Amino acid sequence: MITSLKKLWDLFNKKERLQIFGLLLAVLAMAFAQVIGVASVMPFMDLVMNPEMVESNNLLNTLYNYFAFESINSFTIFIGIAMFLVIVLSNAISTFAIWLKMKFVWKNNHHLSMRLLKQYLAKPYAYFLVNNSSDLGKNVLQEIQTLTTQYLIQLLNLIIYGLVAIAIIVMLFFSNFTITIAAILLLGGGYGAIYYFTRKKMKKAGEKRLEANKFRYKTANEAFNSIKQIKVRSKEDVFLNRFAVHSLNNADYRAWYSIISQLPRYILEAVAFGGIVLLVLFLIVSGEEASQVVPIVSLFAFAGYRLMPALQRIFKAASSLNFNTAILDRIHEDIFETGKFASSAWPDKTPEALDFKDKIELKNLSFSYPNDKESVLKNVNLEISKDQEIGLAGATGAGKSTLVNVILGLLRPEEGKMLVDGVELTDDNIRNWQQNIGYVPQDIYLCDDTILSNIAFGVPEDQIDLKAVKKATKIANIDHFIENELEKGYQTIVGERGVRVSGGQRQRLGLARALYHDPEVLVLDEATSSLDNKTQKSVMEAINNIAKVKTMIIIAHRLSTVKDCDLIYMLEQGEIIDFGAYEELANSNVKFRKLANLSG
Ligand SMILES: Nc1ncnc2c1ncn2[C@@H]1O[C@H](COP(=O)(O)OP(=O)(O)OP(=O)(O)O)[C@@H](O)[C@H]1O
């Protein structure tokens, strides 16, 4: 519990840590107000049952004389109204405290989800190779909400109702010590025992619920992402059934938690009311006067009315903290993760581009993916002079994309180094290096936004340089299509993942996006594979025209795209086995010749 509280404390910012104290004060005022509300019933009931108390009780007597009442009845009405006003005031204070609490909780929800998303975005690329994006999205959107609306609120409830219960119990002690002890043993013992016997199972259920929820999100996400294949193969029911398994698990764990956290209320309510009946009988049998019995029973009935919900809420809060510990652990771990997946701060403004005037060198570079023992790149050495056009060839799985990801600075080598003009790339200057790069990946992700915004990716609409956009679309050979065939031109919305444009158009938009910033180095990963021969030729010509001033690194299966490269590096199982110009390799290397023949 202490560890969990410490973790929660870590998740608050400075302002929130201060606010917590303000909130606790409000909560104390609330507990106090509730006790006053409960206590105020005593003099009223006393007065109703024993009107002669106006004479015997000092306080009542002073009030009676001070306001010069003329009859006991009008004084009783006055005390009744006063009692009512005290209860209204106590409820007003409670309402204010609850308002503060909810405000704090929802602001915290906002801050925490921002913080978690920021931490995720700041994780190294390798982190996203071992974590499912739907799980991360779920944590940011749903689990944080559960953490604040369940864990945090329940922790506050635990404090609030703990204090309320203590205050009510102290008051009851002053009224009747023995009955109070009996009530505490009965009710507190009952809740305590149920908590003790369910706590381990509750925690485990919370862990399993988190896991089931992860798969629920994952399955729904996968279903929508593979909707085409699902439709063609009529596999709707497979995904629905898969979802049902996890959804049912999630529902079962939640139901179990809800039942366990609420059921004791009904058992202990019966016990409490049975207790009151017993108390009345006991007092009557012991020969107490009805006038003596009624005030004390009223006090206990009213206190029970306040105490029972308080005890029930304490129990529910404790169960909820237990059930949701798994979420707190996960969020805390993701935010404060250290080691190779630690988040690193990103710069406030666009970094300066690293000087690149001469060459890129890879020296004795090796790389293996997280959780994999086998190296995917082994002792790679290569050199790319500025303005050179380099091709990477090799069979599928040879390591071409991995090598490009290392050059892009997305994956960090385990051994060896990469130098730009003799300067070694480190975590500190990698972003400066990336400013030089325009990258067209294998699978171009278009946002569900306008063509204009997709090309000037990440640039606010009012700062987009339309001239640069048009220049980029012209080189990518997509300007004619946008300007003449689309009714809304650059303002056309492309749909989620660019579903409203063809594969070839998507690739050319991806190319235009890479060219928009006029990069020094252009990296193309299978960038023209979806284009027909004629379009591919014209795009390559346009690229070759810019290649006169740009350094290019091209991965191609179709070796025709790297025909004009100055140098082609041949990869096999993560090693560079040969390099040379196209004709040279075609003459000297059997494997290259085979690849060239295969790709036509
Ligand atoms: N995230 C990953 N985790 C573990 N192994 C990976 C990961 N990505 C790729 N690999 C493995 O690394 C090796 C090289 O993959 P890579 O994608 O670099 O090859 P490639 O030459 O680009 O292949 P292709 O031409 O088919 O795209 C393959 O054996 C692949 O299975």
CSV table of C-alpha atoms and ligand atoms in Angstrom, one decimal, residues 125-126 128-130 367-372 374-377 392-405 411 442 525-526 555-557 571 573-574, ligand 1:
chain,number,residue,atom,x,y,z
A,125,TYR,CA,11.6,3.7,-32.0
A,126,ALA,CA,12.7,0.2,-30.8
A,128,PHE,CA,7.3,0.5,-30.6
A,129,LEU,CA,8.6,-2.7,-32.1
A,130,VAL,CA,7.8,-4.6,-28.9
A,367,PHE,CA,22.5,-4.6,-34.6
A,368,SER,CA,20.0,-7.0,-33.1
A,369,TYR,CA,16.4,-6.4,-32.4
A,370,PRO,CA,15.2,-6.2,-28.7
A,371,ASN,CA,14.6,-9.7,-27.3
A,372,ASP,CA,16.5,-11.3,-30.2
A,374,GLU,CA,20.8,-13.2,-33.4
A,375,SER,CA,22.3,-10.1,-35.0
A,376,VAL,CA,20.4,-8.8,-37.9
A,377,LEU,CA,23.3,-6.6,-39.1
A,392,LEU,CA,20.8,-1.5,-51.2
A,393,ALA,CA,20.1,-4.9,-52.7
A,394,GLY,CA,19.6,-8.3,-51.3
A,395,ALA,CA,17.0,-11.0,-50.8
A,396,THR,CA,14.1,-10.5,-48.6
A,397,GLY,CA,15.1,-10.5,-44.9
A,398,ALA,CA,18.7,-9.6,-45.7
A,399,GLY,CA,18.6,-6.6,-43.5
A,400,LYS,CA,18.1,-3.7,-45.9
A,401,SER,CA,15.3,-1.9,-44.0
A,402,THR,CA,17.1,-2.5,-40.7
A,403,LEU,CA,20.2,-0.9,-42.1
A,404,VAL,CA,18.2,2.1,-43.4
A,405,ASN,CA,16.5,2.4,-40.0
A,411,LEU,CA,17.6,2.2,-34.4
A,442,GLN,CA,7.6,1.0,-47.4
A,525,ASP,CA,12.5,2.2,-49.0
A,526,GLU,CA,10.7,0.4,-51.9
A,555,ILE,CA,16.2,0.0,-51.2
A,556,ALA,CA,14.8,-1.8,-54.1
A,557,HIS,CA,13.6,-5.3,-54.9
A,571,LEU,CA,23.4,-7.6,-48.4
A,573,GLN,CA,22.0,-12.2,-43.8
A,574,GLY,CA,23.0,-8.9,-42.4
B,1,LIG,N1,11.0,-5.7,-35.2
B,1,LIG,C1,11.7,-6.8,-35.4
B,1,LIG,N2,11.9,-7.7,-34.4
B,1,LIG,C2,12.6,-8.8,-34.6
B,1,LIG,N3,13.2,-9.1,-35.8
B,1,LIG,C3,12.9,-8.3,-36.9
B,1,LIG,C4,12.2,-7.1,-36.7
B,1,LIG,N4,12.1,-6.5,-37.9
B,1,LIG,C5,12.8,-7.3,-38.8
B,1,LIG,N5,13.3,-8.4,-38.2
B,1,LIG,C6,14.1,-9.4,-38.8
B,1,LIG,O1,15.3,-8.9,-39.2
B,1,LIG,C7,15.7,-9.4,-40.5
B,1,LIG,C8,15.9,-8.3,-41.5
B,1,LIG,O2,14.7,-7.7,-41.8
B,1,LIG,P1,14.6,-6.4,-42.7
B,1,LIG,O3,13.2,-5.9,-42.7
B,1,LIG,O4,15.7,-5.5,-42.4
B,1,LIG,O5,14.9,-7.1,-44.1
B,1,LIG,P2,14.8,-6.5,-45.6
B,1,LIG,O6,16.1,-6.9,-46.3
B,1,LIG,O7,14.4,-5.1,-45.6
B,1,LIG,O8,13.6,-7.4,-46.1
B,1,LIG,P3,12.5,-7.0,-47.2
B,1,LIG,O9,13.1,-6.8,-48.5
B,1,LIG,O10,11.6,-8.3,-47.2
B,1,LIG,O11,11.8,-5.8,-46.7
B,1,LIG,C9,14.6,-10.4,-40.9
B,1,LIG,O12,15.1,-11.7,-40.6
B,1,LIG,C10,13.5,-10.0,-40.0
B,1,LIG,O13,12.7,-11.2,-39.6
